[in-house]
Coordinates of N, CA, C and O in Angstrom, one line a residue:
X19 N 142.8 -10.3 90.8 CA 141.2 -10.6 91.1 C 139.8 -9.9 90.2 O 140.1 -8.6 90.5
X20 N 139.6 -10.3 89.7 CA 138.2 -10.0 88.9 C 137.0 -9.3 89.8 O 135.9 -9.8 90.8
X21 N 137.1 -7.9 89.7 CA 135.6 -7.5 91.5 C 134.8 -7.3 90.7 O 133.9 -7.3 92.4
X22 N 134.5 -7.9 89.9 CA 133.7 -7.9 89.7 C 132.3 -9.5 89.6 O 131.8 -9.8 90.9
X23 N 133.5 -10.2 89.6 CA 133.1 -11.5 90.9 C 133.7 -11.9 91.4 O 133.6 -13.3 92.8
X24 N 134.8 -11.6 92.8 CA 135.7 -12.1 93.4 C 136.8 -13.5 93.6 O 136.8 -13.8 93.3
X25 N 136.8 -13.7 91.5 CA 137.2 -14.7 92.0 C 138.6 -14.5 91.0 O 139.1 -13.4 90.9
X26 N 139.4 -15.2 91.0 CA 141.1 -14.9 90.7 C 141.0 -15.8 89.0 O 140.5 -16.9 89.0
X27 N 142.0 -14.5 88.3 CA 141.8 -14.5 87.5 C 143.4 -15.2 86.6 O 143.6 -15.4 86.0
X28 N 144.5 -14.8 86.7 CA 145.8 -14.8 87.2 C 146.9 -14.8 89.0 O 146.3 -14.1 89.6
X29 N 148.0 -16.2 88.4 CA 148.8 -15.6 89.9 C 150.1 -15.2 89.3 O 150.8 -15.9 88.7
X30 N 150.7 -14.2 90.4 CA 152.8 -14.2 90.1 C 152.9 -14.8 91.5 O 152.5 -14.4 91.7
X31 N 154.7 -15.2 91.1 CA 155.3 -15.4 91.8 C 156.2 -14.4 92.1 O 156.8 -13.3 90.8
X32 N 156.2 -13.9 93.3 CA 156.7 -13.5 94.2 C 158.3 -14.3 94.9 O 157.7 -14.8 94.9
X33 N 158.7 -13.2 95.7 CA 159.2 -13.9 96.7 C 158.1 -13.9 98.2 O 157.0 -13.9 98.3
X34 N 159.6 -14.7 99.0 CA 158.6 -15.0 100.2 C 157.8 -14.0 100.8 O 158.8 -12.8 101.1
X35 N 156.3 -14.0 101.7 CA 155.3 -13.7 102.4 C 155.5 -12.4 101.4 O 156.2 -10.7 102.5
X36 N 155.2 -11.8 100.6 CA 154.7 -10.4 100.5 C 154.1 -9.4 100.6 O 152.8 -10.7 102.0
X37 N 153.6 -8.7 101.3 CA 153.5 -7.8 102.6 C 152.9 -6.6 102.3 O 152.3 -5.3 102.8
X38 N 153.9 -5.3 100.8 CA 153.2 -4.5 101.0 C 153.3 -4.5 99.3 O 153.6 -4.7 98.8
X39 N 151.9 -3.4 98.8 CA 152.5 -3.8 97.9 C 152.4 -1.7 96.8 O 151.6 -0.4 97.4
X40 N 152.3 -1.0 96.1 CA 152.2 -0.2 95.6 C 152.4 1.0 93.5 O 152.9 -1.1 92.8
X41 N 151.5 1.4 93.7 CA 151.8 1.3 91.8 C 152.7 2.9 91.3 O 152.5 3.8 92.0
X42 N 153.1 2.4 90.7 CA 154.4 3.6 90.4 C 153.1 4.1 89.2 O 152.8 4.2 89.0
X43 N 154.6 4.9 88.2 CA 153.6 6.6 87.6 C 153.9 5.4 85.7 O 153.1 6.0 85.5
X44 N 154.4 4.3 85.4 CA 154.4 4.1 84.0 C 153.1 3.0 84.4 O 152.8 2.0 83.6
X45 N 152.5 2.6 86.0 CA 151.6 1.3 85.8 C 152.1 0.0 85.9 O 150.8 -1.0 86.3
X46 N 153.3 -0.1 86.7 CA 154.1 -1.1 87.8 C 153.1 -1.1 88.3 O 153.4 -0.3 89.2
X47 N 153.6 -2.1 88.9 CA 153.5 -3.0 90.8 C 154.7 -2.9 91.0 O 154.9 -3.8 90.5
X48 N 154.7 -2.9 92.1 CA 156.3 -3.1 92.9 C 155.1 -3.9 93.9 O 154.8 -3.3 94.7
X49 N 155.8 -5.2 94.4 CA 156.0 -5.9 95.7 C 157.1 -5.9 96.7 O 157.9 -6.6 96.3
X50 N 156.5 -5.5 97.4 CA 157.6 -5.9 98.7 C 157.4 -7.3 99.5 O 156.2 -6.9 100.2
X51 N 158.3 -8.4 99.5 CA 158.6 -9.3 99.7 C 159.4 -9.6 100.6 O 161.0 -9.4 101.2
X52 N 158.4 -9.9 102.8 CA 159.7 -9.5 103.5 C 160.7 -11.1 103.9 O 162.2 -11.2 104.9
X53 N 160.3 -12.4 102.9 CA 161.0 -13.5 102.8 C 160.6 -13.8 104.1 O 160.0 -13.4 104.9
X54 N 161.0 -15.0 104.9 CA 160.9 -15.8 105.6 C 161.7 -16.1 106.2 O 162.7 -16.9 106.3
X55 N 161.3 -16.3 107.9 CA 162.4 -16.8 109.6 C 161.7 -18.4 109.8 O 160.7 -18.8 109.6
X56 N 162.8 -19.2 109.7 CA 162.6 -20.4 109.2 C 163.1 -20.4 111.2 O 164.2 -20.2 111.3
X57 N 162.3 -21.4 112.4 CA 162.6 -21.7 113.6 C 162.7 -23.3 113.4 O 161.7 -23.4 113.5
X58 N 163.3 -23.3 114.8 CA 163.4 -24.2 115.6 C 162.1 -25.0 116.2 O 161.3 -23.8 116.7
X59 N 161.6 -25.8 116.8 CA 161.1 -26.3 118.2 C 161.0 -24.9 119.7 O 160.3 -24.7 120.1
X60 N 161.8 -25.0 119.5 CA 162.6 -23.7 120.3 C 162.2 -22.1 120.0 O 162.3 -21.8 121.6
X61 N 161.5 -22.2 118.6 CA 161.1 -20.9 118.3 C 162.8 -19.8 118.2 O 163.6 -18.7 118.3
X62 N 164.2 -21.0 118.1 CA 165.3 -19.9 118.0 C 165.2 -19.8 116.0 O 165.1 -21.4 115.5
X63 N 165.6 -18.9 115.7 CA 165.8 -18.3 113.9 C 167.7 -19.5 113.7 O 168.2 -19.0 114.4
X64 N 166.6 -20.5 112.8 CA 168.1 -21.5 112.4 C 168.2 -21.2 111.4 O 168.9 -21.4 110.0
X65 N 167.4 -20.5 110.1 CA 167.4 -19.7 108.5 C 166.1 -18.2 108.1 O 165.6 -18.9 108.8
X66 N 166.4 -17.9 106.8 CA 165.7 -17.1 107.0 C 166.3 -16.8 105.4 O 167.2 -17.7 104.3
X67 N 165.2 -16.3 104.2 CA 165.4 -16.3 102.6 C 164.9 -14.8 103.2 O 165.3 -13.6 104.0
X68 N 165.9 -14.6 101.8 CA 165.8 -12.8 101.3 C 164.3 -12.0 101.7 O 163.9 -12.7 100.2
X69 N 165.0 -11.4 101.5 CA 163.8 -10.1 101.7 C 163.7 -9.9 100.3 O 165.4 -9.3 99.6
X70 N 163.2 -8.8 98.6 CA 163.1 -9.1 97.3 C 162.2 -7.5 97.4 O 161.0 -7.4 97.8
X71 N 162.3 -7.0 96.5 CA 161.2 -6.0 95.3 C 161.6 -6.5 94.3 O 162.1 -6.2 93.2
X72 N 160.2 -6.7 94.3 CA 159.3 -7.3 92.8 C 158.6 -6.4 91.9 O 157.9 -5.6 92.2
X73 N 159.7 -6.8 90.9 CA 158.7 -5.2 89.8 C 157.6 -6.0 89.4 O 158.5 -6.7 88.1
X74 N 156.3 -5.9 88.7 CA 155.7 -6.4 87.6 C 155.0 -5.6 86.6 O 153.9 -4.6 87.1
X75 N 155.1 -6.3 85.6 CA 154.3 -4.8 84.9 C 153.0 -5.2 84.6 O 152.4 -6.2 84.5
X76 N 152.5 -3.7 84.9 CA 151.5 -4.0 85.3 C 149.8 -4.0 83.8 O 148.8 -4.5 83.5
X77 N 150.6 -3.2 82.5 CA 149.3 -5.0 81.2 C 149.5 -6.1 81.3 O 148.9 -6.6 81.1
X78 N 151.0 -6.4 81.3 CA 151.8 -8.0 80.8 C 151.3 -9.0 82.2 O 151.3 -9.8 82.0
X79 N 151.2 -8.6 83.2 CA 150.6 -8.8 84.4 C 152.2 -9.9 85.1 O 152.0 -11.4 84.9
X80 N 153.2 -10.1 84.9 CA 154.7 -10.2 84.2 C 155.9 -9.6 85.2 O 156.2 -8.2 85.0
X81 N 156.5 -10.2 85.8 CA 157.2 -9.8 87.0 C 158.3 -9.5 86.2 O 159.5 -10.3 85.2
X82 N 158.1 -8.7 86.0 CA 159.9 -7.8 85.0 C 161.0 -7.7 86.0 O 162.6 -7.4 84.8
X83 N 161.6 -7.6 86.9 CA 162.8 -7.0 88.0 C 162.5 -8.2 89.2 O 161.3 -7.4 89.6
X84 N 163.9 -7.5 89.7 CA 163.2 -8.2 91.2 C 164.8 -7.6 91.6 O 165.6 -8.0 91.1
X85 N 165.2 -7.1 93.3 CA 165.9 -6.4 93.9 C 165.5 -7.2 95.3 O 165.1 -7.2 95.9
X86 N 166.6 -8.2 95.6 CA 167.1 -8.7 96.7 C 167.6 -7.5 98.0 O 168.0 -6.5 97.2
X87 N 166.1 -7.5 98.8 CA 166.7 -6.0 99.3 C 167.5 -6.2 101.3 O 168.0 -5.3 101.3
X88 N 167.7 -7.1 101.1 CA 167.5 -7.9 102.5 C 169.1 -8.9 102.0 O 167.5 -10.4 101.4
X89 N 169.6 -9.7 103.0 CA 170.1 -10.2 102.8 C 170.2 -11.0 103.4 O 169.4 -11.0 104.9
X90 N 170.5 -12.3 103.4 CA 170.8 -13.9 104.2 C 171.1 -13.3 105.6 O 172.6 -12.9 105.6
X91 N 170.8 -13.4 106.6 CA 171.6 -12.7 107.3 C 171.5 -11.4 108.7 O 171.8 -12.1 109.3
X92 N 170.6 -11.0 107.8 CA 170.5 -10.0 109.1 C 169.6 -10.0 109.2 O 168.9 -9.3 110.8
X93 N 168.4 -10.5 109.4 CA 167.6 -10.9 111.0 C 166.7 -10.3 110.2 O 166.0 -10.0 111.6
X94 N 166.8 -9.4 109.3 CA 165.2 -8.4 109.4 C 164.1 -8.5 108.4 O 164.7 -9.0 107.5
X95 N 163.2 -9.0 108.4 CA 161.7 -8.5 108.1 C 161.1 -7.2 107.7 O 160.7 -7.2 108.0
X96 N 161.4 -6.4 105.7 CA 161.2 -5.5 106.4 C 159.8 -5.1 105.0 O 158.8 -6.1 105.5
X97 N 158.1 -4.3 105.9 CA 156.9 -4.8 105.6 C 156.2 -3.1 104.9 O 155.2 -3.5 104.5
X98 N 157.4 -2.8 104.9 CA 156.3 -1.1 104.5 C 157.2 -0.7 103.5 O 158.6 -1.0 103.0
X99 N 155.8 -0.5 102.4 CA 156.6 0.0 101.1 C 155.8 0.8 101.0 O 154.9 1.3 101.2
X100 N 156.6 2.6 100.1 CA 155.4 3.6 99.9 C 156.1 3.7 98.9 O 157.5 3.8 97.9
X101 N 156.0 4.4 97.9 CA 156.1 5.6 96.2 C 155.7 7.6 97.0 O 154.5 7.6 97.3
X102 N 156.9 8.0 96.4 CA 156.8 9.5 96.5 C 155.8 9.9 95.7 O 154.8 9.3 95.0
X103 N 154.9 11.4 95.5 CA 153.7 12.1 95.6 C 153.8 12.1 93.8 O 152.2 12.0 93.4
X104 N 155.1 11.2 93.2 CA 155.2 11.9 91.8 C 155.5 10.1 90.8 O 155.0 10.1 89.4
X105 N 154.3 9.6 91.9 CA 155.0 8.1 91.1 C 156.6 7.8 90.6 O 156.5 6.4 90.0
X106 N 157.3 7.9 91.6 CA 158.6 7.5 90.8 C 160.1 7.3 91.8 O 160.2 6.9 91.1
X107 N 159.1 7.4 93.3 CA 160.6 7.2 94.1 C 159.8 6.0 94.7 O 158.9 6.4 96.0
X108 N 160.8 4.9 95.2 CA 160.1 3.6 96.0 C 160.6 4.6 97.1 O 161.2 4.7 97.4
X109 N 160.2 3.7 98.9 CA 160.7 3.6 100.1 C 160.3 2.5 100.7 O 159.0 2.5 100.4
X110 N 160.9 1.6 101.1 CA 161.1 0.9 101.6 C 162.2 0.9 103.5 O 162.8 1.3 103.2
X111 N 161.8 -0.2 104.0 CA 162.6 -0.1 106.0 C 162.4 -1.3 105.1 O 162.1 -2.1 105.1
X112 N 164.0 -1.3 105.9 CA 165.2 -2.1 105.9 C 165.9 -2.4 107.5 O 165.6 -1.2 107.6
X113 N 165.8 -3.1 107.2 CA 167.6 -2.8 109.1 C 168.6 -2.1 108.7 O 168.9 -0.6 107.0
X114 N 168.6 -0.8 109.4 CA 169.6 0.4 109.6 C 168.6 1.7 108.8 O 168.8 2.4 109.2
X115 N 166.5 1.6 108.6 CA 166.0 2.5 108.5 C 165.5 2.4 106.9 O 164.4 1.3 106.9
X116 N 164.9 3.7 106.1 CA 164.1 3.8 105.8 C 165.8 3.6 104.1 O 166.2 5.0 103.8
X117 N 165.4 3.9 103.2 CA 165.8 3.2 102.0 C 165.0 3.9 100.5 O 164.0 3.6 100.7
X118 N 165.3 4.1 99.9 CA 165.1 5.1 98.5 C 165.8 4.8 96.7 O 166.8 5.1 97.0
X119 N 164.7 4.4 96.1 CA 165.1 4.1 95.0 C 164.1 4.1 94.0 O 163.0 4.3 94.1
X120 N 164.7 5.1 93.0 CA 164.1 5.3 91.6 C 163.3 3.8 91.0 O 163.8 3.4 91.4
X121 N 162.5 4.8 90.3 CA 162.0 3.0 90.0 C 162.2 2.6 88.5 O 162.3 1.8 87.8
X122 N 163.4 4.0 87.8 CA 164.3 3.7 86.8 C 165.2 3.1 87.3 O 166.2 2.2 86.2
X123 N 165.9 2.4 89.0 CA 167.5 2.1 89.2 C 167.3 0.2 88.3 O 166.8 0.2 88.4
X124 N 168.4 0.3 88.5 CA 168.9 -1.1 87.6 C 169.7 -2.0 89.2 O 169.3 -3.1 88.9
X125 N 169.9 -1.3 90.0 CA 170.1 -2.3 91.6 C 169.7 -1.2 92.5 O 168.9 -0.4 92.7
X126 N 169.0 -2.3 92.9 CA 168.2 -1.3 94.4 C 170.1 -0.3 95.3 O 170.8 -0.3 94.8
X127 N 169.2 0.6 96.2 CA 170.1 2.0 96.8 C 171.3 1.2 98.1 O 172.0 0.1 98.2
X128 N 173.0 2.4 97.1 CA 173.9 1.0 97.9 C 174.1 1.3 99.9 O 174.3 0.8 100.2
X129 N 173.3 2.8 99.8 CA 173.0 3.1 101.9 C 171.7 3.4 102.3 O 171.0 3.8 101.1
X130 N 171.8 2.9 102.7 CA 170.2 3.7 104.6 C 170.1 5.6 103.0 O 171.1 5.8 103.2
X131 N 168.3 6.2 103.2 CA 169.0 7.4 103.1 C 168.1 7.3 104.4 O 169.1 9.5 104.4
X132 N 167.8 7.3 105.2 CA 167.3 8.3 106.6 C 167.4 7.1 107.5 O 167.3 5.9 107.2
X133 N 168.9 6.6 108.2 CA 168.5 5.8 109.3 C 167.5 6.8 110.5 O 167.3 7.3 110.5
X134 N 167.4 4.6 111.2 CA 166.9 4.8 112.3 C 166.0 3.2 111.9 O 166.4 1.9 111.3
X135 N 165.4 3.1 113.8 CA 164.0 1.6 113.2 C 163.7 1.8 113.7 O 162.7 2.2 114.2
X136 N 162.8 1.5 112.4 CA 161.3 2.0 112.2 C 159.9 1.4 111.9 O 160.5 -0.3 111.8
X137 N 158.7 0.4 112.5 CA 158.0 0.0 112.2 C 156.4 0.2 110.8 O 156.2 -0.4 110.8
X138 N 156.8 1.7 110.2 CA 156.4 2.3 109.9 C 156.4 3.6 108.8 O 157.7 3.1 109.6
X139 N 155.8 3.5 107.9 CA 155.9 4.4 106.3 C 155.1 4.9 105.0 O 154.7 3.7 105.8
X140 N 154.2 5.5 105.9 CA 154.6 6.0 104.4 C 154.0 8.0 104.1 O 155.2 8.8 104.3
X141 N 154.3 7.9 102.9 CA 154.2 9.1 102.3 C 152.9 9.7 102.3 O 152.1 9.8 101.2
X142 N 153.1 11.1 102.2 CA 151.7 12.2 102.2 C 152.2 12.2 100.0 O 152.5 12.8 99.7
X143 N 150.7 11.8 99.2 CA 150.7 11.8 98.8 C 150.1 13.2 97.2 O 150.2 13.9 96.5
X144 N 149.9 14.4 98.1 CA 150.1 15.7 98.0 C 151.4 16.6 97.9 O 151.9 17.3 97.2
X145 N 152.3 16.2 98.3 CA 153.1 17.2 99.0 C 154.4 16.0 98.9 O 155.9 15.9 99.0
X146 N 154.6 15.2 99.1 CA 156.2 13.5 99.0 C 156.7 14.5 100.8 O 157.7 14.0 100.7
X147 N 156.4 14.2 102.0 CA 156.7 14.4 103.0 C 156.4 13.1 103.4 O 156.1 12.6 102.6
X148 N 158.0 12.3 103.6 CA 158.0 10.8 104.8 C 157.2 11.0 106.1 O 157.7 11.9 106.7
X149 N 156.5 10.0 106.7 CA 156.2 10.1 107.7 C 157.2 9.1 108.1 O 156.8 7.4 107.6
X150 N 157.8 9.0 109.3 CA 158.1 6.8 109.6 C 158.6 7.1 110.5 O 157.8 7.6 111.9
X151 N 157.9 6.0 111.2 CA 156.9 5.5 112.3 C 157.9 4.7 113.3 O 158.5 3.4 112.7
X152 N 158.1 4.3 114.9 CA 158.6 3.8 115.6 C 158.3 3.3 116.5 O 157.5 4.3 117.2
X153 N 158.4 2.4 117.0 CA 156.6 1.5 117.3 C 157.8 1.8 119.4 O 156.7 1.3 119.8
X154 N 158.7 1.5 119.3 CA 159.8 1.3 120.7 C 159.6 -0.2 120.8 O 160.1 -1.1 120.8
X155 N 159.1 0.4 122.1 CA 159.1 -1.1 122.9 C 157.9 -2.4 122.8 O 157.7 -2.9 123.2
X156 N 156.5 -1.1 121.9 CA 155.5 -1.6 121.7 C 154.5 -2.5 123.0 O 153.7 -3.2 122.6
X157 N 155.1 -1.7 123.8 CA 154.2 -1.7 125.1 C 154.1 -0.3 125.4 O 153.2 0.0 126.6
X158 N 154.9 0.7 125.3 CA 154.1 2.8 125.8 C 153.9 3.0 124.4 O 153.5 2.5 123.0
X159 N 153.8 4.3 124.1 CA 153.6 5.7 122.9 C 155.4 4.7 121.5 O 155.8 5.0 122.2
X160 N 154.7 5.2 120.8 CA 156.1 5.1 119.8 C 155.8 6.6 119.4 O 155.5 7.5 119.7
X161 N 156.6 6.9 117.9 CA 157.1 8.6 117.9 C 156.7 8.4 116.6 O 156.4 7.1 115.1
X162 N 156.4 9.1 115.7 CA 155.8 9.5 114.0 C 156.9 10.7 114.1 O 157.4 11.9 114.6
X163 N 158.2 11.3 112.9 CA 158.8 11.4 112.3 C 158.7 12.1 111.7 O 158.2 11.4 110.2
X164 N 158.6 13.3 111.0 CA 158.3 13.6 109.2 C 159.6 13.8 109.0 O 160.3 15.0 108.9
X165 N 159.8 13.6 107.8 CA 160.4 13.9 106.8 C 160.7 15.6 105.7 O 159.5 14.3 105.2
X166 N 161.4 15.9 104.9 CA 161.0 16.6 103.3 C 161.8 15.1 102.7 O 161.9 14.2 103.0
X167 N 160.9 15.8 100.9 CA 161.2 14.9 100.4 C 162.7 14.2 100.0 O 163.3 13.2 99.9
X168 N 163.1 16.0 101.5 CA 165.4 15.2 100.7 C 165.7 14.5 101.9 O 166.6 14.2 101.7
X169 N 165.1 14.1 103.0 CA 165.0 13.3 104.1 C 165.3 14.3 105.0 O 166.4 13.7 106.0
X170 N 165.7 15.4 105.5 CA 165.6 16.2 106.2 C 164.4 16.2 107.6 O 163.5 16.6 106.9
X171 N 165.1 15.7 109.2 CA 164.3 16.1 109.7 C 163.3 16.9 109.8 O 164.2 17.8 110.0
X172 N 161.5 16.9 110.1 CA 161.6 18.4 110.0 C 160.8 18.3 111.4 O 160.5 19.8 112.5
X173 N 159.3 17.5 112.8 CA 159.7 17.3 113.5 C 159.2 16.0 113.7 O 159.7 15.3 113.5
X174 N 158.6 15.9 115.4 CA 158.3 14.2 115.4 C 157.4 14.9 116.0 O 156.3 16.1 117.5
X175 N 156.1 13.7 117.1 CA 155.7 13.5 118.4 C 154.7 12.3 118.3 O 155.3 10.9 118.1
X176 N 155.2 12.5 119.7 CA 154.9 10.9 120.4 C 153.2 10.4 120.2 O 152.5 11.5 120.5
X177 N 152.8 9.1 119.8 CA 151.6 9.1 119.3 C 151.2 7.3 120.2 O 152.5 6.6 121.4
X178 N 150.5 6.6 119.8 CA 150.1 5.6 121.1 C 151.1 4.5 120.3 O 152.2 4.4 120.0
X179 N 150.2 3.1 121.2 CA 151.9 1.4 121.2 C 151.7 1.6 119.1 O 150.4 1.5 118.4
X180 N 152.3 1.3 118.4 CA 153.1 0.1 117.6 C 152.2 1.0 116.2 O 152.2 0.2 115.8
X181 N 152.8 2.8 116.3 CA 153.1 2.7 115.1 C 152.7 2.5 114.0 O 154.1 1.9 113.9
X182 N 152.5 2.0 112.6 CA 152.4 1.2 111.6 C 151.5 2.1 110.5 O 152.1 1.7 109.5
X183 N 150.8 3.1 110.3 CA 150.6 3.2 109.1 C 150.2 4.9 109.4 O 149.9 5.6 110.6
X184 N 149.7 5.5 108.3 CA 149.6 6.9 108.8 C 148.0 6.8 107.0 O 148.2 6.8 106.2
X185 N 147.1 8.1 107.5 CA 146.5 8.0 106.7 C 146.0 9.3 106.2 O 146.4 10.2 107.1
X186 N 146.5 9.9 104.5 CA 145.8 11.4 104.6 C 144.9 11.2 104.3 O 144.0 10.1 103.4
X187 N 144.4 12.5 104.2 CA 142.7 13.0 104.3 C 142.6 14.2 103.4 O 143.8 14.5 103.1

């Protein structure tokens, strides 16, 4: 989008339902696509598409890589993507918890980095502290967990209903 005219100047096709994006230290744009869930007339899940992490060259504005991060049948739709404070490590929420991926990796991570059922995720741009947010029941207070960049839990606190983001000042 041209910021002066508010007009679309280029469209880049990524996966189904892009929900979040970050820019890495090399100027590449990473897009988290949660996939699409298909329901029948009674709202039963009947099918879904895979979730993906898509890398776009920030200068050429073309897709250079696609990583399938959630398989068809896991019935989980990731919605949060964050980048470490040096712009080299991607973090995303998928089934089982938070996954960690270097921007130079050629495959998605083989296993979970921080185990949990998280609804929100952010990384402190100053020190790399990871904030994972758990909505719990969506009817009462949730939890905020703070982890070191190496994934060690340092503390937690009770927060409001359905926490999904952190603001850094």
